[in-house]
Every structure is written in structure tokens, then in C-alpha cells.
XYZ file of N, CA and C in Angstrom:
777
model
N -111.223 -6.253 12.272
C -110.633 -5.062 12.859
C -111.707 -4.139 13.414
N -112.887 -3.750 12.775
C -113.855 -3.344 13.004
C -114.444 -3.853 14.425
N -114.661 -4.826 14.856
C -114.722 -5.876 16.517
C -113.691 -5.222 16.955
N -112.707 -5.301 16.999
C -111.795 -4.629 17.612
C -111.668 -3.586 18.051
N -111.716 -2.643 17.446
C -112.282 -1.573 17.056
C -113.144 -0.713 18.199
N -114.160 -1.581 18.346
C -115.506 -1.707 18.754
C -115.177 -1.207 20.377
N -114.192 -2.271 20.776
C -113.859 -2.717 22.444
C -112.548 -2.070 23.050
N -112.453 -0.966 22.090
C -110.917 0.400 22.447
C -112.104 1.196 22.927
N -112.068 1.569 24.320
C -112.901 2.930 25.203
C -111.838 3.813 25.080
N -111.467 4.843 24.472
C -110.576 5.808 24.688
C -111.402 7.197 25.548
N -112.390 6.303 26.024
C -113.004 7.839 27.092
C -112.397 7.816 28.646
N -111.393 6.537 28.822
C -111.063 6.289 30.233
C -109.283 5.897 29.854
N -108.636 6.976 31.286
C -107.218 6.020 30.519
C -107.568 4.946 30.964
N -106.261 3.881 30.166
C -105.809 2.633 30.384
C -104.440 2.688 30.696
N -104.323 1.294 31.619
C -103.066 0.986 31.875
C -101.923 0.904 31.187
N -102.308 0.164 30.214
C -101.304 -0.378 28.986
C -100.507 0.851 28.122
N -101.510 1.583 27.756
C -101.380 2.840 27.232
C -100.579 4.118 27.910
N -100.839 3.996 29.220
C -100.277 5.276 30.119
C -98.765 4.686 30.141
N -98.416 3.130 30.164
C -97.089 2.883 30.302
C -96.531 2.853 28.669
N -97.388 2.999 28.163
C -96.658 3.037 26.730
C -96.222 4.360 26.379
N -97.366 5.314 26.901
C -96.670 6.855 27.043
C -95.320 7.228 27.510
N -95.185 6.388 28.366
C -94.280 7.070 29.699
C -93.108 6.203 29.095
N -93.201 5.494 28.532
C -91.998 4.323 27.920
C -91.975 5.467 26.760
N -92.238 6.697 26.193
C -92.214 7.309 24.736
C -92.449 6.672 23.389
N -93.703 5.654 23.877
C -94.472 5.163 22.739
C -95.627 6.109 21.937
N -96.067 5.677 20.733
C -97.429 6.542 20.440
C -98.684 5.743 20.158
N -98.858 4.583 20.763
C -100.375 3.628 20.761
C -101.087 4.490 22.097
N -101.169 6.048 22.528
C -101.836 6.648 23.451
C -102.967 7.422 23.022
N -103.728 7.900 23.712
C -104.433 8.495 23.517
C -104.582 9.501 24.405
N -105.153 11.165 24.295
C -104.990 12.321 24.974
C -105.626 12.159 26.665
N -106.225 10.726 26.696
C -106.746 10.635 27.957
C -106.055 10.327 28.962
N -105.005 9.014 28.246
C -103.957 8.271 28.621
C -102.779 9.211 28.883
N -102.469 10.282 28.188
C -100.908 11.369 28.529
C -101.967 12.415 29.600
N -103.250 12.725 29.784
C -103.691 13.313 30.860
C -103.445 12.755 32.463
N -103.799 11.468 32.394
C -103.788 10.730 33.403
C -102.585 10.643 34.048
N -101.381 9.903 32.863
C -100.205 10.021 33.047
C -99.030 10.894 33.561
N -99.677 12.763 33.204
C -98.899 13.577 33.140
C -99.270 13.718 35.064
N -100.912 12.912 35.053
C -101.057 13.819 36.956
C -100.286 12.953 37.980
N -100.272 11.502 37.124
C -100.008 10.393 38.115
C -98.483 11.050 38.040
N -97.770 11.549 37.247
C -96.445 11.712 37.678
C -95.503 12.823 38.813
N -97.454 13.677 38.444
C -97.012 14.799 39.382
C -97.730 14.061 40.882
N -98.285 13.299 41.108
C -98.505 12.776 42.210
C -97.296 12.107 42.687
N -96.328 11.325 41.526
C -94.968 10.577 42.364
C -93.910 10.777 41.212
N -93.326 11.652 40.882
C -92.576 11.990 39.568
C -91.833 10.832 38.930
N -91.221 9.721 39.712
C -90.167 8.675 39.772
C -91.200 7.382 38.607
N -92.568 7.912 39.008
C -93.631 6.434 38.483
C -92.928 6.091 36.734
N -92.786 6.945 36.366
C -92.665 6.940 35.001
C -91.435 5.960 34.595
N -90.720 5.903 35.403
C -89.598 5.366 35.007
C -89.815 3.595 35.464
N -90.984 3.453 36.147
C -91.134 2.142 36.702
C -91.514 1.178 35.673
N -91.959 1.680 34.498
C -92.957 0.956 32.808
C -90.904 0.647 32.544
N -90.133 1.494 32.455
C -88.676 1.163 31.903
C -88.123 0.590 32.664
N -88.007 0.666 33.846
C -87.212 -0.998 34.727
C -87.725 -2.200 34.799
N -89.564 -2.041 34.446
C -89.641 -3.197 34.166
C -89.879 -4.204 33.086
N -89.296 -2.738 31.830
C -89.181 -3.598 30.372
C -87.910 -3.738 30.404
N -86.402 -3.350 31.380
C -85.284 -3.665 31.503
C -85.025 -4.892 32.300
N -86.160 -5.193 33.283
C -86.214 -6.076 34.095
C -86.234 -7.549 32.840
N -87.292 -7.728 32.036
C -87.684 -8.471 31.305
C -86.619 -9.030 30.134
N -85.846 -7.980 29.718
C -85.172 -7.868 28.833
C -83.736 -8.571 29.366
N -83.183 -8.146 30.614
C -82.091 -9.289 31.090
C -82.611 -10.422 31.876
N -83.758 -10.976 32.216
C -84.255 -11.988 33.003
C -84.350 -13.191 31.441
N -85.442 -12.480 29.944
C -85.027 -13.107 29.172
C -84.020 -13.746 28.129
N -82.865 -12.628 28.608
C -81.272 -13.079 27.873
C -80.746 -14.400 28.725
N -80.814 -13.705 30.134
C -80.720 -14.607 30.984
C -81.111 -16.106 30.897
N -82.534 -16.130 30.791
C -82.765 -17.844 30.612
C -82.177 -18.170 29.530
N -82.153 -17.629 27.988
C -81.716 -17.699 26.555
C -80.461 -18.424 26.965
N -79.631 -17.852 27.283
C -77.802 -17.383 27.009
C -77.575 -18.915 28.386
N -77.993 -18.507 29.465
C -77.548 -19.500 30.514
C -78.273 -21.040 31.050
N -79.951 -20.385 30.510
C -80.602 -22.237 31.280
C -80.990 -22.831 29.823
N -80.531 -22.171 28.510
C -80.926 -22.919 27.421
C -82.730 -23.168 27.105
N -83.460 -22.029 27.643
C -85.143 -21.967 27.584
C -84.758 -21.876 25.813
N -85.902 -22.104 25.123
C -86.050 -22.078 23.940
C -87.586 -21.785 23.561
N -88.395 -21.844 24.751
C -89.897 -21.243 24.885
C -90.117 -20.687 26.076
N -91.136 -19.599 25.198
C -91.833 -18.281 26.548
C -93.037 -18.413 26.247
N -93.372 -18.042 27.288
C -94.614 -17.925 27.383
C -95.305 -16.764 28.022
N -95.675 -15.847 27.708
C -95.938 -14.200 27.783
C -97.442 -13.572 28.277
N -97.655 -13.622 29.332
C -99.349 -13.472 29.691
C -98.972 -12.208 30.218
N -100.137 -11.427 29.593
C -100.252 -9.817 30.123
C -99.122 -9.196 28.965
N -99.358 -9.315 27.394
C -97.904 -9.105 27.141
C -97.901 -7.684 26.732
N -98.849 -6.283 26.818
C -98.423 -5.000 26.666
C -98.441 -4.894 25.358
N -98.426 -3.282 25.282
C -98.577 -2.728 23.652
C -96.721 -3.158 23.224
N -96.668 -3.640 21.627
C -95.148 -3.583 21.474
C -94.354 -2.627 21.715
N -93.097 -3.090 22.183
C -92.600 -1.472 22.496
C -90.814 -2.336 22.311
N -89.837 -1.485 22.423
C -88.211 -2.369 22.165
C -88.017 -3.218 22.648
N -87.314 -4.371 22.465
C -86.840 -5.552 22.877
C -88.397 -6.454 23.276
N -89.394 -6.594 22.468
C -90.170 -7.112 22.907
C -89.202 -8.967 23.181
N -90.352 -10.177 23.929
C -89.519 -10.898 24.718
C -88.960 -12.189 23.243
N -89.813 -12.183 22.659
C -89.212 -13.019 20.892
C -87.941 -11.986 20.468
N -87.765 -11.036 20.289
C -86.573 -10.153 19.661
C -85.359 -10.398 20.919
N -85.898 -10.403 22.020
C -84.636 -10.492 22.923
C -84.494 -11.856 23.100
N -85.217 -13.144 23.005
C -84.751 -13.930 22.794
C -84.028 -14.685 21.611
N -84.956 -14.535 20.535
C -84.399 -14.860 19.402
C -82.799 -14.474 18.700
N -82.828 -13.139 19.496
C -81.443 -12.897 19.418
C -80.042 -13.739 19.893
N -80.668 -13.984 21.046
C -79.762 -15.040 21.720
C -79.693 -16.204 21.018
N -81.382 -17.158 20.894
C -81.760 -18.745 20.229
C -82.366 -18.252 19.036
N -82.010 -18.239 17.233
C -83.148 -18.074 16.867
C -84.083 -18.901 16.353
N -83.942 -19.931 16.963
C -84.904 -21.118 17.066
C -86.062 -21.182 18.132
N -85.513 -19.966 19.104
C -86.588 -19.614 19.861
C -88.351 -19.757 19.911
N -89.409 -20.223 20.399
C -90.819 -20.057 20.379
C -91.279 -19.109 21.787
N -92.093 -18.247 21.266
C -92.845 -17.329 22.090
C -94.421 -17.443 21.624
N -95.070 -17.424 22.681
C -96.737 -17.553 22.699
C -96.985 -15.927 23.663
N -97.461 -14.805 22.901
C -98.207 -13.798 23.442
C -99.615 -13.631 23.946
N -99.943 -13.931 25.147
C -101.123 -14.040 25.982
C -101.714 -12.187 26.233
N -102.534 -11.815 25.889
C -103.440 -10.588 26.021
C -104.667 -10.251 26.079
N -105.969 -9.913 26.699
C -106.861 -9.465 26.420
C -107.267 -7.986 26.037
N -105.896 -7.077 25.888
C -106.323 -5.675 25.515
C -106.625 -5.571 23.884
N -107.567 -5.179 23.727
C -107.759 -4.885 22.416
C -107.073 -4.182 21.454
N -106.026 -3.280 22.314
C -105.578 -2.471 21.156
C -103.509 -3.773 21.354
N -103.537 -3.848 22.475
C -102.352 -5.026 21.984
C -102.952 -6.263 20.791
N -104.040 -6.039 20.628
C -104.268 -7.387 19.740
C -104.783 -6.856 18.852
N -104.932 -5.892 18.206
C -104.715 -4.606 17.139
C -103.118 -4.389 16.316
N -102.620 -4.329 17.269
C -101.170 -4.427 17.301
C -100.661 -5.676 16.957
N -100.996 -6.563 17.423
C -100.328 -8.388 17.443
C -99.576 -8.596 16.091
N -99.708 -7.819 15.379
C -98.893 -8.345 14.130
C -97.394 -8.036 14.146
N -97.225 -6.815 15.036
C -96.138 -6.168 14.946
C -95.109 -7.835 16.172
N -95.867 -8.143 16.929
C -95.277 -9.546 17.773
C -94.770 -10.023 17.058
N -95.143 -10.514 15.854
C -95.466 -11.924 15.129
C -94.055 -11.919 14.201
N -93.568 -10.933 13.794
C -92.268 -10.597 13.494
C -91.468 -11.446 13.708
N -90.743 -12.916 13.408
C -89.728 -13.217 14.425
C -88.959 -13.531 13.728
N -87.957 -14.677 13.739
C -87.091 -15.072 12.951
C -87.337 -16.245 12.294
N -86.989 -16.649 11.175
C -87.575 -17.917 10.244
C -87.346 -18.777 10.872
N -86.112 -19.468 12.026
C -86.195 -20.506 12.719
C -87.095 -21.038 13.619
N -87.624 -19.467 14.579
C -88.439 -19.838 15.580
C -89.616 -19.829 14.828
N -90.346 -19.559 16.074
C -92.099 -19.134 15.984
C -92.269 -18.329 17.146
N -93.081 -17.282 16.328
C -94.475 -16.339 17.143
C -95.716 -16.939 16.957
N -96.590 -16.267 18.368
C -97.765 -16.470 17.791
C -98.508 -15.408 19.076
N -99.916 -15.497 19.039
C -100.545 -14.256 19.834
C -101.588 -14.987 20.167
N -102.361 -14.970 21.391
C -103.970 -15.597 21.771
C -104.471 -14.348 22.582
N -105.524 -14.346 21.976
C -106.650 -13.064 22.781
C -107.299 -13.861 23.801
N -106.511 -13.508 24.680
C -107.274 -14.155 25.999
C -106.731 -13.574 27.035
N -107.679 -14.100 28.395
C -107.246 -13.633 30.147
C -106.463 -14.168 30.640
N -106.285 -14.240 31.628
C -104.984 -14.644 32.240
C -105.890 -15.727 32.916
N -107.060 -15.534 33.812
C -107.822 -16.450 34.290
C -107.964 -17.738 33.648
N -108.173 -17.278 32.482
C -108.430 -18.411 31.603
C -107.592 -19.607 31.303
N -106.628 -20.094 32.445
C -105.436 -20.793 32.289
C -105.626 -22.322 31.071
N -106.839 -23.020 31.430
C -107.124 -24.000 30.633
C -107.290 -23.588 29.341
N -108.186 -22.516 29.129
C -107.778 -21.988 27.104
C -106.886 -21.688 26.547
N -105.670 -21.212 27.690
C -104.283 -20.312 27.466
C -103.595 -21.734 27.039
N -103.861 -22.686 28.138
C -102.552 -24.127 27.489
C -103.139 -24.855 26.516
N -104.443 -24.942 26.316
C -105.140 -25.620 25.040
C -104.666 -24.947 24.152
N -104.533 -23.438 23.778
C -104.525 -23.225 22.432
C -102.713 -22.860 22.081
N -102.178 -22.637 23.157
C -100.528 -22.464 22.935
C -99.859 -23.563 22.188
N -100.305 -23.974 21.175
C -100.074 -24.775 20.512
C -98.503 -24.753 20.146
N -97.906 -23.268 19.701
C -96.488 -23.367 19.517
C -95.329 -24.154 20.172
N -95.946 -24.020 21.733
C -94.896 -24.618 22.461
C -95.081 -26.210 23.094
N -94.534 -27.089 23.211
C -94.367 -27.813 23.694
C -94.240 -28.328 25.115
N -94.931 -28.471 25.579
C -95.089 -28.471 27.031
C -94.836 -29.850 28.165
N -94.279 -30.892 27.023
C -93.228 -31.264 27.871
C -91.693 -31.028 27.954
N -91.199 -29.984 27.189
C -90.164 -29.494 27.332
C -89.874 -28.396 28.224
N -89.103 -27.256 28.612
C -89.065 -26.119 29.682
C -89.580 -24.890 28.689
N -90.440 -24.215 29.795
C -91.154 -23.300 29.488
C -90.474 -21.829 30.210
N -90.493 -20.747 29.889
C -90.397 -19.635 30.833
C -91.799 -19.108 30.662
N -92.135 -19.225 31.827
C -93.541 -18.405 32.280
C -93.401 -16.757 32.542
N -93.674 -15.862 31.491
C -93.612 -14.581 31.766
C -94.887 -13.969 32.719
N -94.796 -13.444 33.442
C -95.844 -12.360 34.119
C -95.533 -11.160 34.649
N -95.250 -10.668 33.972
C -95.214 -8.988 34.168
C -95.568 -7.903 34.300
N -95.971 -7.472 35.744
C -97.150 -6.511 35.530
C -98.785 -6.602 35.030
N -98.924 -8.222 35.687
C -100.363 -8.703 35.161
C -101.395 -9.199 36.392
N -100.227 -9.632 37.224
C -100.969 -10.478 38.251
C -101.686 -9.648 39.317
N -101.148 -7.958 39.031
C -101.765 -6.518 39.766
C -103.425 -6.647 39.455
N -103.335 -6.957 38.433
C -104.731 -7.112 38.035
C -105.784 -7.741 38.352
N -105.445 -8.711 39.554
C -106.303 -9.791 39.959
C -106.257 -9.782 41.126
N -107.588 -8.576 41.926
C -107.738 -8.299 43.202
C -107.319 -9.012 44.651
N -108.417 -10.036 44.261
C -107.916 -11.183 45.206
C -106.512 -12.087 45.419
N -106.370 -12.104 46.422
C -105.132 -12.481 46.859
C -104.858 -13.555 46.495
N -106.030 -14.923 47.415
C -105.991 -16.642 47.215
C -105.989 -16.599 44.999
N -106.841 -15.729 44.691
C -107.138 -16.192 43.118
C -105.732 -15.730 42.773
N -104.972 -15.041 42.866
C -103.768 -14.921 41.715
C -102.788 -15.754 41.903
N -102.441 -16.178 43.323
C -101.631 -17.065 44.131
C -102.081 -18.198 43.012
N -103.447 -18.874 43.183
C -103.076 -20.227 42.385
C -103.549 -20.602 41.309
N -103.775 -18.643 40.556
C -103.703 -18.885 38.729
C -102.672 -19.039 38.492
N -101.323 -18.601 39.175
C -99.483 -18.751 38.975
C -99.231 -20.338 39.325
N -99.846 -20.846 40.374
C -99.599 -22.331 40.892
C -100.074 -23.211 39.428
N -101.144 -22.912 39.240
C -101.953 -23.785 38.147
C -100.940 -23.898 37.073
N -100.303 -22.356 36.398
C -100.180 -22.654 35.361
C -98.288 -22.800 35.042
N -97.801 -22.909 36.611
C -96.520 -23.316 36.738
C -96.871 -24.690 36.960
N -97.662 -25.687 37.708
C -98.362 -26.840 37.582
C -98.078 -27.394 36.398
N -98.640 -26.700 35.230
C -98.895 -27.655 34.045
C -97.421 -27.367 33.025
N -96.630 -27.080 33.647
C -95.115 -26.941 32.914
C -94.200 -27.938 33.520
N -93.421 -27.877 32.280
C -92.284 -29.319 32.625
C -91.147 -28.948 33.504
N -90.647 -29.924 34.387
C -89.605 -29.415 35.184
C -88.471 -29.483 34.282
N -87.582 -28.072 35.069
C -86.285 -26.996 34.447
C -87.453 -25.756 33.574
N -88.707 -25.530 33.785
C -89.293 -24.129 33.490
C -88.936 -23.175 34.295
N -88.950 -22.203 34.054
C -88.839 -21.148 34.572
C -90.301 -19.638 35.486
N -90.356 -18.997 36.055
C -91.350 -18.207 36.282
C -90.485 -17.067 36.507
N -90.945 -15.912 35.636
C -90.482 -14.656 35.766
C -91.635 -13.520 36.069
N -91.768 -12.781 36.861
C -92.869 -12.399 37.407
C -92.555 -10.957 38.096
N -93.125 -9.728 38.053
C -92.872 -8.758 38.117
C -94.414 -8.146 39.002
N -94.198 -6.808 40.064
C -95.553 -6.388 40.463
C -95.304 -5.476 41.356
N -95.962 -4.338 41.126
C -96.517 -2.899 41.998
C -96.396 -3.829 43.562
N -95.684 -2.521 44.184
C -95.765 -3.030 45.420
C -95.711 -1.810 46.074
N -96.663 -1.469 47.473
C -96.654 -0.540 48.626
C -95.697 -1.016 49.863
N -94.660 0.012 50.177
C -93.786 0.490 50.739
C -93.663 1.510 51.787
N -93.377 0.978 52.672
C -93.487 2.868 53.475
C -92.382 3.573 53.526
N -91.128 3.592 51.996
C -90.129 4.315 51.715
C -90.826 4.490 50.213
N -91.779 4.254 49.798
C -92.443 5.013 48.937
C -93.853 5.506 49.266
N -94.112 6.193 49.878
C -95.737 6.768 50.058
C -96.639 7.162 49.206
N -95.484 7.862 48.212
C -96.093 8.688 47.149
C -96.801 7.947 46.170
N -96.137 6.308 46.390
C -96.515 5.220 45.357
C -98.322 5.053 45.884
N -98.209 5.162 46.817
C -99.915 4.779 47.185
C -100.598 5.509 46.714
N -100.379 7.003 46.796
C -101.345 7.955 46.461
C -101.798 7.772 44.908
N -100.519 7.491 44.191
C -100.795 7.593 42.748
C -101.749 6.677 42.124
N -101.410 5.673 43.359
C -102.097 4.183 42.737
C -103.981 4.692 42.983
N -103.563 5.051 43.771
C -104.998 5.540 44.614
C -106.006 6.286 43.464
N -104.931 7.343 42.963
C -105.649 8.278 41.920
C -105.779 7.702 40.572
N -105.040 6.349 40.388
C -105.097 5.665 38.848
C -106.913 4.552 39.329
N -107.022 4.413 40.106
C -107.813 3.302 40.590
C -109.452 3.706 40.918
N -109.102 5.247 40.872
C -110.321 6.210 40.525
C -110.477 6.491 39.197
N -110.087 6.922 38.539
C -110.199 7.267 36.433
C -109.805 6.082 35.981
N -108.719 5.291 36.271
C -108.568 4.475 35.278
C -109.142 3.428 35.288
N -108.638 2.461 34.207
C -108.881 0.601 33.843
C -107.671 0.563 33.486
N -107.357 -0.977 33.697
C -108.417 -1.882 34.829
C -107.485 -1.378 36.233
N -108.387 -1.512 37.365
C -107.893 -1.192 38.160
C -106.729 -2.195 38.766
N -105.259 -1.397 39.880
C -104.204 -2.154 40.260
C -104.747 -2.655 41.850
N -103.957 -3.660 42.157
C -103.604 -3.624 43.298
C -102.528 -3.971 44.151
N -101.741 -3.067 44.706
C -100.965 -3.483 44.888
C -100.286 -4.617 45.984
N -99.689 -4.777 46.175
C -99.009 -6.043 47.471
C -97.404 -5.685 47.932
N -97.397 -6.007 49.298
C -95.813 -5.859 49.792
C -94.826 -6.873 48.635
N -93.711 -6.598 49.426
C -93.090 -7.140 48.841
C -92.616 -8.953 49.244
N -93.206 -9.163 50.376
C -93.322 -10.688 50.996
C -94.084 -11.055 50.389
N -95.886 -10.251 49.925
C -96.515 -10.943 49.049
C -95.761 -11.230 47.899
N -95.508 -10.435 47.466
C -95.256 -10.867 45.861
C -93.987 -12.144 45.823
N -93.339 -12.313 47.170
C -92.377 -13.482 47.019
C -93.389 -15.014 46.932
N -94.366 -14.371 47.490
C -95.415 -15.884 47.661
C -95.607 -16.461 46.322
N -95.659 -15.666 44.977
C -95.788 -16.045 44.153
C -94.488 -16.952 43.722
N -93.493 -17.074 44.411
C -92.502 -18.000 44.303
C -92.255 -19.084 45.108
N -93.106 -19.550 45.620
C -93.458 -21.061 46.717
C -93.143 -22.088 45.932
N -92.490 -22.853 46.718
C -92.175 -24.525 46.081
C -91.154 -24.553 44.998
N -90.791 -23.116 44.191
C -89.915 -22.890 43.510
C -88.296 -22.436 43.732
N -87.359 -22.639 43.082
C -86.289 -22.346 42.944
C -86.238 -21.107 43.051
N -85.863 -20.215 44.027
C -86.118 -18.281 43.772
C -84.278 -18.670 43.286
N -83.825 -17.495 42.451
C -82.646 -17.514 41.686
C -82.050 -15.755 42.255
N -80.673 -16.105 42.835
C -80.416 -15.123 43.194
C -80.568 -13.433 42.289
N -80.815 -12.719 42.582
C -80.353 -12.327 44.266
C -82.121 -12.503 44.493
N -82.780 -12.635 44.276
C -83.943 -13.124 44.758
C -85.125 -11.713 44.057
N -86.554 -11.883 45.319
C -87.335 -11.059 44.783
C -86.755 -9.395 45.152
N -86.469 -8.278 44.138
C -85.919 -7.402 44.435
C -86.629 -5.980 43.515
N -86.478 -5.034 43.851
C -86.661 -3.528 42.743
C -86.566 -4.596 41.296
N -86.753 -4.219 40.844
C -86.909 -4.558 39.339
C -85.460 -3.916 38.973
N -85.462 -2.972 39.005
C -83.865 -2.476 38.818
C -82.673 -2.796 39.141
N -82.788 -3.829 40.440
C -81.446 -4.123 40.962
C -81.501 -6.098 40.882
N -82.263 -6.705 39.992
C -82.510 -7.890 39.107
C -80.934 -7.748 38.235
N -79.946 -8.224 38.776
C -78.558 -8.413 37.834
C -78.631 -7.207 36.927
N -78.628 -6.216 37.535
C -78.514 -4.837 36.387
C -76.902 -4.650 35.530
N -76.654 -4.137 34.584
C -75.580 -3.826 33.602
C -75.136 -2.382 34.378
N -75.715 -2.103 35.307
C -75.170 -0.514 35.737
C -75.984 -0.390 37.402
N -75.922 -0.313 37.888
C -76.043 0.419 39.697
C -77.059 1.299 38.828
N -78.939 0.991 39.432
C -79.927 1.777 39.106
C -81.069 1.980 40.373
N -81.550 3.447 40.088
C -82.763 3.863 41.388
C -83.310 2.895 41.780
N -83.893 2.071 42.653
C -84.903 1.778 43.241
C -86.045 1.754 42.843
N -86.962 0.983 42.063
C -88.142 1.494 41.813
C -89.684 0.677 42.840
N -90.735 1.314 42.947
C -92.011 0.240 43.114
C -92.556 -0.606 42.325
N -91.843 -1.688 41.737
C -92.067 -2.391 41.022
C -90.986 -3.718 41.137
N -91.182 -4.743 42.025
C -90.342 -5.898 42.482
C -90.665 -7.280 41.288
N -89.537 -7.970 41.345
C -89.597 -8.898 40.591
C -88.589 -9.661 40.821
N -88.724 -11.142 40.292
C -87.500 -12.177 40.530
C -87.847 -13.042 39.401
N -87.075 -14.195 39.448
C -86.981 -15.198 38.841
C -86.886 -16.472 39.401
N -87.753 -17.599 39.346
C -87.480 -18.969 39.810
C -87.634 -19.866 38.829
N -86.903 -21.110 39.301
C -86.467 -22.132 38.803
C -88.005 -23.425 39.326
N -88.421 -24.511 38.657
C -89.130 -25.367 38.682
C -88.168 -26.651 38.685
């Protein structure tokens, strides 16, 4: 814990943290609700984008549970715990369910125990690792079985990986090494010119904060669904992903495809 410990900078916000704020978590720190409180006065709406796209996640994973019969996830970029993490919303549905939590933030893997929670049928489990790292991520995911169907989570991770060609075919690679009937669920910041305000903020998080975003239209972010099954209504707001209620619009697009 002490290593751990070690590799929490609470002198800079973080990402993870500012959405854990704004979601009304308390894994923050006074740097993280500073940052947070300006980025909101730069686009007031941002705050609510960390909650459409833990609502996004939350019916995309009932969804595979309840209708394509997934029984493993697979979770890269998986965030500080916060409600319905993606084992509780599945397991609810299967509780024979397996989930593998992929992270390199130190204070989510501080946290990792609170994951590990699941139900006696399934399995949890947690790996401290990058997302880059696709060959250590499937070597050590030992829980799941990988010639059976996988749901590939990415949520709010692939922002993280500047380059365009590199994130395109860390998603190819590691939809590649999954069995067909997997799934890819995939979520990401996107610039708009019916949101402006979204740029600026990003602009001002990308100066103080870590790690820095970047964002992509919304055609990019469909690229991350090539060769795949896109599942209606396709790549959309995160909010309007089969919602339970008619919700805002947010900068934050996501879909679901089929393998």
C-alpha cells in the first residue's frame, strides 16, 4: 500500500477523480473539486457527462447480460468504484457472471478491493495495467475464457491515447483476440460545433490536468467500430444509447457492436 501510496500526485487534478467528484463521490481531493468546480463554470452541462456515461454502461451491460447471454467483461480504463459498477450490474442479471478490471490509476487500484465484491457464483478480479499493454492484459485475464464471448468494455479510456492510427488498432488488436458473438462497448469525448463550450473546457483540463484528453468527432469515434456489427441505434450521445427516459444530449458518444 505504501508503493501505492507513493504514485497518488494529489498536487495536479486527475481525471478519474474530477469525475468521481462530479458523479458525488469522495476518492477526491481539494485539487480535483478546484479544477472541477472551473471546468464547470467553463461548460456547466460537463458534469453531468461522468453520469450518462456511467448510465450509458449500466444499460449497454444489462443489455448484453439479459439479451446476448455475455457471461464475461472485460473492463479497461475501469475508474474509481462508484454505483452499479459493471460485475454488480451484471451479476445481477447472470450471477455466474466473470469480470476482469483493467487500470493503471493508482488510487483505482487502492480501491480494487471494493471491485472484487461479487457474487459466490461468478468471479472478480483486477490487473494493474495500461491499456497499451494489450498482450499482458490477455496473458494475465486469466478469469475469463477467451474462447467463449467476451464484452470488451472501453469507456472513457481510448481519450487517452493521443494518436489516432495507435488507439484505432489497440481496439482492433484486442477485439482480434476475442471469440466471435463478443461484444465492444466503447464510449468517448467528442468536439462538436453545437457544443463549443466542450472545447474550451477540454482545453483548460489539458493545461492543469492528467492525463491529458483528446478529443475526436463523432465519425471518428464510429471508426472504432469497423468490421463490426454497430447495434442499433448506433454510435450516439451516450444518453440517447436505449435510454429508460428521453435525456439531454451530452459530449460524450458511445455505441455498441457485435463481433
Amino acid at each position: 500500500m505504501t508503493d501505492i501510496a507513493s504514485r497518488i500526485d494529489t498536487s495536479r487534478p486527475h481525471t478519474a477523480r474530477i469525475w468521481n467528484y462530479w458523479t458525488g463521490g469522495k476518492d477526491n481531493y481539494p485539487v480535483d473539486r478546484e479544477a472541477g468546480d472551473r471546468i464547470r463554470q467553463l461548460h456547466p452541462g460537463i458534469g453531468s457527462y461522468a453520469k450518462a456515461d456511467r448510465l450509458f454502461l449500466g444499460r449497454a451491460v444489462r443489455y448484453l447480460a439479459e439479451e446476448q447471454g455475455i457471461r464475461q467483461f472485460l473492463d479497461i480504463g475501469t475508474d474509481l468504484p462508484s454505483a452499479d459498477n459493471t460485475h454488480e450490474v451484471a451479476q445481477r442479471v447472470a450471477p455466474d457472471a466473470r469480470v476482469v478490471y483493467v487500470d493503471n490509476d493508482p488510487l483505482v487500484l487502492a480501491h480494487a478491493r471494493a471491485l472484487l465484491v461479487g457474487t459466490p457464483e461468478g468471479r472478480t478480479d483486477y490487473l494493474d495495467a495500461d491499456l497499451r499493454d494489450v498482450d499482458g492484459i490477455l496473458a494475465a485475464a486469466k478469469t475469463l475464457d477467451f474462447s467463449r464471448p467476451v464484452a470488451l468494455m472501453l469507456l472513457g479510456v481510448v481519450i487517452f491515447v493521443e494518436d489516432d492510427e495507435e488507439s484505432y488498432a489497440l481496439v482492433r488488436r484486442l477485439m482480434d483476440a476475442l471469440a466471435p458473438g463478443s461484444h465492444l462497448v466503447l464510449s468517448h469525448t467528442v468536439t462538436h460545433p453545437d457544443m463549443p463550450d466542450v472545447d474550451e473546457a477540454v482545453a483548460f483540463w489539458n493545461e492543469h490536468g492528467t492525463p491529458k484528453l483528446t478529443q475526436r468527432t463523432p465519425a471518428a469515434v464510429t471508426r472504432y467500430f469497423d468490421g463490426l456489427e454497430l447495434l442499433d441505434p448506433g454510435v450516439v450521445t451516450c444518453s440517447a444509447w436505449r435510454p429508460e427516459t428521453p435525456a439531454e444530449p451530452v459530449a460524450m458518444y458511445g455505441g455498441v457492436a457485435r463481433k
